Amino acid sequence: MIQSVSQSVSQSVSQSVSQSVSQSVKRSPLFSAVNRHFLCFAKAARKLFALSFVAFLLSSVLSSASFAGINDGLVGYWNFDGNANDSSGNGNNGIVNGATLTADRLGKANSAYQFDGQGSHIVVADSNSLHLSTSTSFSMWFKTDSSIDYSVYGSVHLLSKGATYGDLWADYAIQIPKAGQYGVENTGSKNVPASIKVSGLFTNGTWTHIAVIYQNSSVTVYENGVKIGEGTTTSIRSSTEPLYFGLRYNGSGAFKGAIDDIRIYNRSLSAAEVMQLATDQTGICDTTTPYNQGYSAGQTAAQAACKANPSSCGITVSSSGSGVTTSGHASYTPSSNLVHIPYLDAPTLFGGTPTVYE
């Protein structure tokens, strides 16, 4: 069975699916004032345990401008689903040097990168989109290795963008100076450095979400959606040096552990948006939940119409093919009967057409 979601959202639901087909859907929980929903349809096939799906994210934007879409302002998004490409559309693709694919926080294979602490890293060439200002946000997931040694370089780096001025300060960097502590560093346009250190609760071997929000002259650090510290800062200078993941720009500070879902914005995220990213589990869509499960009371008319008539959402269901494979930004885990779709605000934002062959 092929189930696909068109980027143009212009397709319709086939009316010739067998009466033996039963479909199911699960609404992913979203911690946002913007109602966004995945629709997942599964077909019970005649085989021992075959399933297929079609998924579509219906996006509705509130009239209030106080809460932008979670992907608005993205200058780089590296979800590491099989590679280090940038899914924001800005072309900031990474080059992998020694890092290896590993499972992400949701258990999906080959969807995060493991760094060995010996210099493995991912490098992204400089671009104008990575020249940031004082309205900037960083978001990522990380898991430090149980044997990480913070004393090797004094601190390890999650990300760092270098400088061309021959000094020891990065344009911007997020580091871990020691267990349970974060360091945030940046250098201003007049080479004036600024840095803060904030205590966190993370432990080695556990996936943790960190967000760093620059807004005017302040910088705020969040761990797992909770504000844990803030400080004053300067503007962020721009250099032509590359951006590094898992390493400091000068080759020191090698990180040992896993990193996933790195986001960089050219705007300041709100506390609610940070919480949304920290608690997001929408990468997993369970295909066993009944299709007629209701939405929340706040569903829009468009969402209600989509539930009643999937063709209004541009969803196509057709039957052909064999085996279970995927394309675009989706994958299928046979052992758990789960369809994994990375978090999206709109189906056309990152491109690709998720497809499963049954």
Coordinates of C-alpha atoms in Angstrom, one line a residue:
M1 CA 0.0 0.0 0.0
I2 CA 1.3 3.4 -0.8
Q3 CA 0.1 6.3 1.3
S4 CA 1.5 9.7 0.5
V5 CA 1.1 13.3 1.4
S6 CA 1.4 15.7 -1.4
Q7 CA 3.4 18.9 -0.8
S8 CA 0.9 20.8 -2.7
V9 CA -1.9 19.5 -0.5
S10 CA -4.0 19.0 -3.6
Q11 CA -4.7 15.2 -3.7
S12 CA -7.9 13.4 -2.8
V13 CA -8.8 10.2 -1.1
S14 CA -9.4 7.2 -3.3
Q15 CA -12.9 5.8 -3.0
S16 CA -11.9 2.3 -4.1
V17 CA -10.2 1.0 -0.9
S18 CA -11.4 -2.5 0.1
Q19 CA -14.2 -2.7 2.7
S20 CA -11.7 -4.8 4.7
V21 CA -9.6 -1.7 5.3
S22 CA -9.8 -0.2 8.7
Q23 CA -8.2 3.1 9.3
S24 CA -6.9 4.7 12.5
V25 CA -5.6 8.0 13.6
K26 CA -4.0 9.5 16.5
R27 CA -3.8 13.1 17.2
S28 CA -0.3 14.0 18.5
P29 CA -0.3 16.2 21.6
L30 CA 1.0 19.7 20.8
F31 CA 2.0 22.2 23.5
S32 CA 1.2 25.2 21.4
A33 CA -1.4 27.9 20.9
V34 CA -1.4 27.0 17.3
N35 CA -3.5 23.9 16.6
R36 CA -1.4 21.5 14.5
H37 CA -2.3 17.9 13.9
F38 CA -1.0 14.8 12.4
L39 CA -3.5 12.5 10.8
C40 CA -2.3 8.9 10.6
F41 CA -4.3 6.3 8.8
A42 CA -3.5 2.6 9.0
K43 CA -4.8 -0.4 7.0
A44 CA -5.2 -3.8 8.5
A45 CA -3.9 -6.0 5.7
R46 CA -4.5 -9.7 5.1
K47 CA -0.9 -10.6 6.1
L48 CA 0.3 -11.5 9.5
F49 CA 1.2 -8.0 10.6
A50 CA 1.3 -5.6 7.7
L51 CA 0.3 -2.0 8.0
S52 CA 0.5 1.1 6.0
F53 CA -0.2 4.7 6.6
V54 CA -0.8 8.1 5.3
A55 CA 0.1 11.1 7.4
F56 CA -0.6 14.8 7.0
L57 CA -0.2 17.7 9.2
L58 CA -3.0 20.2 9.1
S59 CA -1.7 23.7 10.1
S60 CA -3.9 26.5 11.3
V61 CA -2.6 29.9 12.3
L62 CA -4.2 31.9 15.0
S63 CA -5.0 35.5 14.2
S64 CA -3.0 36.7 17.2
A65 CA 0.5 37.6 16.2
S66 CA 1.8 37.0 19.8
F67 CA 2.6 33.3 19.0
A68 CA 4.4 32.6 15.7
G69 CA 4.6 29.2 14.1
I70 CA 7.3 27.1 15.7
N71 CA 9.2 27.0 12.5
D72 CA 9.0 30.7 11.7
G73 CA 12.5 32.3 11.7
L74 CA 14.4 29.0 11.3
V75 CA 17.8 29.6 9.7
G76 CA 19.0 26.1 10.3
Y77 CA 17.3 22.8 11.3
W78 CA 19.3 19.6 11.5
N79 CA 17.1 16.7 12.5
F80 CA 19.8 14.2 11.7
D81 CA 17.4 11.7 10.2
G82 CA 20.0 9.7 8.2
N83 CA 22.2 12.7 7.4
A84 CA 23.3 16.1 8.5
N85 CA 21.4 18.1 5.9
D86 CA 19.6 21.3 6.8
S87 CA 15.8 20.9 6.7
S88 CA 15.1 24.7 7.1
G89 CA 15.4 25.3 3.4
N90 CA 18.5 27.6 3.8
G91 CA 20.9 25.0 2.5
N92 CA 23.1 25.0 5.6
N93 CA 24.0 21.3 5.1
G94 CA 26.6 19.7 7.4
I95 CA 29.6 17.7 6.5
V96 CA 30.1 14.7 8.9
N97 CA 33.7 14.1 10.1
G98 CA 33.9 10.9 12.2
A99 CA 30.5 11.2 13.9
T100 CA 28.2 8.2 13.5
L101 CA 24.4 7.8 13.3
T102 CA 22.7 6.5 16.3
A103 CA 19.1 6.2 17.8
D104 CA 17.4 9.4 18.8
R105 CA 15.5 10.2 22.1
L106 CA 12.4 8.4 20.7
G107 CA 14.4 5.2 19.9
K108 CA 14.4 5.8 16.1
A109 CA 17.5 4.3 14.6
N110 CA 19.9 6.5 12.6
S111 CA 18.2 9.7 13.7
A112 CA 20.9 11.4 15.8
Y113 CA 24.7 11.6 15.7
Q114 CA 27.2 10.1 18.2
F115 CA 30.4 11.9 18.8
D116 CA 33.5 10.1 20.1
G117 CA 35.2 12.8 22.2
Q118 CA 38.3 12.5 20.1
G119 CA 37.5 15.2 17.6
S120 CA 34.6 13.8 15.6
H121 CA 32.3 16.6 14.5
I122 CA 29.9 18.0 12.0
V123 CA 30.9 21.3 10.2
V124 CA 28.6 23.7 8.4
A125 CA 30.0 26.3 6.0
D126 CA 29.4 29.9 6.8
S127 CA 26.4 31.6 5.3
N128 CA 24.7 34.9 5.8
S129 CA 21.7 33.1 7.4
L130 CA 24.1 32.0 10.2
H131 CA 25.1 35.6 11.0
L132 CA 22.9 36.2 14.0
S133 CA 21.8 39.2 16.1
T134 CA 20.6 39.8 19.6
S135 CA 17.2 38.2 18.7
T136 CA 18.3 34.7 18.3
S137 CA 17.4 31.2 19.7
F138 CA 19.1 27.8 19.9
S139 CA 17.4 24.5 20.6
M140 CA 18.8 21.0 20.7
W141 CA 18.7 17.6 22.4
F142 CA 21.9 16.0 23.7
K143 CA 23.0 13.0 25.7
T144 CA 26.4 13.0 27.3
D145 CA 28.3 9.7 27.4
S146 CA 28.8 8.1 30.8
S147 CA 32.6 8.2 30.4
I148 CA 32.8 11.8 29.2
D149 CA 35.9 13.6 30.5
Y150 CA 35.3 17.3 31.0
S151 CA 38.8 18.0 32.1
V152 CA 40.4 17.3 28.7
Y153 CA 39.7 20.7 27.3
G154 CA 38.1 22.4 30.3
S155 CA 34.7 22.1 28.7
V156 CA 33.0 20.3 25.8
H157 CA 31.1 21.9 23.1
L158 CA 27.6 21.2 21.7
L159 CA 28.0 23.9 19.0
S160 CA 30.4 26.7 18.2
K161 CA 30.9 29.2 15.4
G162 CA 34.4 30.5 15.1
A163 CA 36.1 33.9 14.8
T164 CA 38.5 35.4 12.4
Y165 CA 40.1 37.8 14.9
G166 CA 42.7 35.5 16.3
D167 CA 41.3 35.5 19.8
L168 CA 39.9 32.8 22.0
W169 CA 36.2 33.8 21.9
A170 CA 33.6 32.3 19.6
D171 CA 31.0 34.3 17.7
Y172 CA 28.6 32.1 19.6
A173 CA 28.9 28.8 21.4
I174 CA 27.0 26.5 23.8
Q175 CA 29.3 24.3 26.0
I176 CA 29.3 22.1 29.0
P177 CA 32.1 23.2 31.4
K178 CA 31.5 20.3 33.8
A179 CA 28.8 17.8 34.8
G180 CA 25.5 19.6 35.5
Q181 CA 26.6 23.0 34.1
Y182 CA 26.1 24.9 30.8
G183 CA 28.2 27.7 29.4
V184 CA 26.9 30.2 26.8
E185 CA 29.4 32.4 25.0
N186 CA 29.3 35.1 22.4
T187 CA 31.4 38.0 21.2
G188 CA 30.1 41.4 20.2
S189 CA 30.7 43.5 17.1
K190 CA 33.5 45.3 18.8
N191 CA 35.1 42.0 20.0
V192 CA 33.7 42.4 23.4
P193 CA 33.1 38.9 24.8
A194 CA 30.2 37.8 27.1
S195 CA 29.6 34.5 28.8
I196 CA 27.5 33.0 31.5
K197 CA 27.5 29.7 33.3
V198 CA 24.2 28.1 34.5
S199 CA 23.7 25.0 36.7
G200 CA 21.5 22.3 35.3
L201 CA 20.1 19.0 36.4
F202 CA 21.1 16.8 33.4
T203 CA 22.9 13.5 34.1
N204 CA 25.2 11.5 31.8
G205 CA 23.4 9.0 29.6
T206 CA 20.1 10.8 29.6
W207 CA 18.6 12.8 26.8
T208 CA 18.2 16.4 27.7
H209 CA 16.7 19.4 25.9
I210 CA 18.5 22.8 26.1
A211 CA 17.4 26.1 24.7
V212 CA 19.3 29.4 24.7
I213 CA 17.3 32.5 23.9
Y214 CA 18.9 35.9 23.1
Q215 CA 16.7 38.9 23.4
N216 CA 18.2 42.4 23.3
S217 CA 20.8 42.5 26.0
S218 CA 19.8 39.4 27.9
V219 CA 20.3 35.7 27.4
T220 CA 18.1 33.0 29.0
V221 CA 18.9 29.3 29.3
Y222 CA 16.2 26.6 29.5
E223 CA 16.6 22.9 30.4
N224 CA 13.8 20.6 29.5
G225 CA 11.5 23.6 29.0
V226 CA 12.3 25.1 32.4
K227 CA 14.2 28.4 32.8
I228 CA 17.3 27.7 34.8
G229 CA 19.3 30.9 34.4
E230 CA 19.9 34.2 32.6
G231 CA 22.5 36.9 32.2
T232 CA 23.4 40.0 30.2
T233 CA 25.1 39.8 26.9
T234 CA 26.4 41.8 23.9
S235 CA 25.5 41.8 20.3
I236 CA 26.7 38.8 18.3
R237 CA 29.4 39.5 15.8
S238 CA 29.5 37.9 12.4
S239 CA 32.5 36.1 10.9
T240 CA 33.0 34.0 7.8
E241 CA 34.2 31.0 9.9
P242 CA 32.1 27.7 9.8
L243 CA 29.7 26.4 12.4
Y244 CA 30.7 23.2 14.3
F245 CA 28.6 20.6 16.1
G246 CA 30.4 18.5 18.8
L247 CA 33.6 20.6 18.7
R248 CA 34.9 24.1 19.4
Y249 CA 35.8 26.1 16.3
N250 CA 39.6 25.9 17.1
G251 CA 39.5 22.1 17.4
S252 CA 39.3 21.8 21.2
G253 CA 36.3 20.9 23.4
A254 CA 35.4 17.6 21.7
F255 CA 32.0 16.4 22.8
K256 CA 31.4 12.7 23.8
G257 CA 27.8 11.6 23.4
A258 CA 24.8 12.1 21.1
I259 CA 23.2 15.3 19.7
D260 CA 19.9 15.6 17.8
D261 CA 17.4 18.1 16.5
I262 CA 19.5 21.3 16.4
R263 CA 17.5 24.4 15.6
I264 CA 18.8 27.9 15.1
Y265 CA 16.4 30.9 14.8
N266 CA 16.8 34.5 13.9
R267 CA 14.2 35.4 16.5
S268 CA 13.6 35.0 20.2
L269 CA 11.4 32.1 21.1
S270 CA 8.8 32.5 23.8
A271 CA 8.8 30.4 27.0
A272 CA 5.8 28.6 25.6
E273 CA 7.6 27.7 22.4
V274 CA 10.6 26.5 24.3
M275 CA 8.3 24.2 26.3
Q276 CA 6.7 23.0 23.1
L277 CA 10.0 21.9 21.7
A278 CA 11.1 20.4 25.0
T279 CA 8.0 18.2 25.4
D280 CA 7.4 17.5 21.7
Q281 CA 6.8 13.8 21.0
T282 CA 5.1 14.2 17.7
G283 CA 7.9 12.4 15.9
I284 CA 5.9 9.2 16.9
C285 CA 2.5 8.5 15.5
D286 CA 0.9 5.4 16.9
T287 CA -1.1 3.7 14.1
T288 CA -3.2 1.6 16.5
T289 CA -5.4 4.3 17.9
P290 CA -9.0 4.4 16.6
Y291 CA -9.6 6.7 13.7
N292 CA -12.7 8.2 15.3
Q293 CA -10.8 9.6 18.3
G294 CA -12.0 13.1 18.7
Y295 CA -10.0 16.3 18.7
S296 CA -9.9 18.8 21.5
A297 CA -12.8 21.2 21.9
G298 CA -10.8 23.9 20.3
Q299 CA -10.5 22.3 16.9
T300 CA -11.0 24.6 14.0
A301 CA -13.6 24.2 11.3
A302 CA -10.9 23.1 8.9
Q303 CA -9.7 20.4 11.3
A304 CA -13.2 19.1 11.8
A305 CA -13.8 19.0 8.1
C306 CA -10.5 17.1 7.6
K307 CA -11.6 14.5 10.2
A308 CA -14.9 14.1 8.5
N309 CA -13.5 14.1 5.0
P310 CA -9.8 13.4 4.6
S311 CA -9.9 14.4 1.0
S312 CA -10.3 18.0 2.1
C313 CA -6.8 17.8 3.6
G314 CA -5.3 16.6 0.4
I315 CA -4.7 13.0 1.5
T316 CA -4.4 10.2 -1.0
V317 CA -4.8 6.5 -0.2
S318 CA -4.0 3.9 -2.9
S319 CA -3.0 0.2 -3.0
S320 CA 0.1 -1.2 -4.6
G321 CA 3.7 -2.1 -3.8
S322 CA 5.3 -4.4 -1.4
G323 CA 7.7 -4.3 1.5
V324 CA 8.0 -1.5 4.0
T325 CA 10.2 1.4 3.0
T326 CA 9.9 5.2 3.2
S327 CA 10.9 8.3 1.4
G328 CA 10.8 12.0 2.3
H329 CA 10.8 12.7 6.0
A330 CA 9.1 9.6 7.4
S331 CA 10.1 6.1 8.5
Y332 CA 8.4 3.0 9.8
T333 CA 9.4 0.8 12.8
P334 CA 8.0 -2.7 12.2
S335 CA 8.8 -4.0 15.7
S336 CA 6.6 -1.3 17.3
N337 CA 4.1 -0.6 14.5
L338 CA 5.0 3.1 14.7
V339 CA 5.3 5.7 12.0
H340 CA 7.9 8.4 12.7
I341 CA 7.4 11.8 11.2
P342 CA 9.7 14.7 12.4
Y343 CA 8.0 17.7 13.8
L344 CA 6.6 20.0 11.1
D345 CA 4.6 23.2 11.1
A346 CA 3.4 22.7 7.5
P347 CA 3.8 19.7 5.2
T348 CA 5.5 21.8 2.5
L349 CA 8.1 23.5 4.8
F350 CA 10.8 20.9 4.6
G351 CA 9.9 19.2 1.4
G352 CA 9.7 15.5 0.8
T353 CA 6.7 13.2 0.4
P354 CA 6.4 10.6 3.2
T355 CA 5.5 7.3 1.6
V356 CA 5.2 3.8 3.0
Y357 CA 5.0 0.7 0.8
E358 CA 3.2 -2.3 2.3

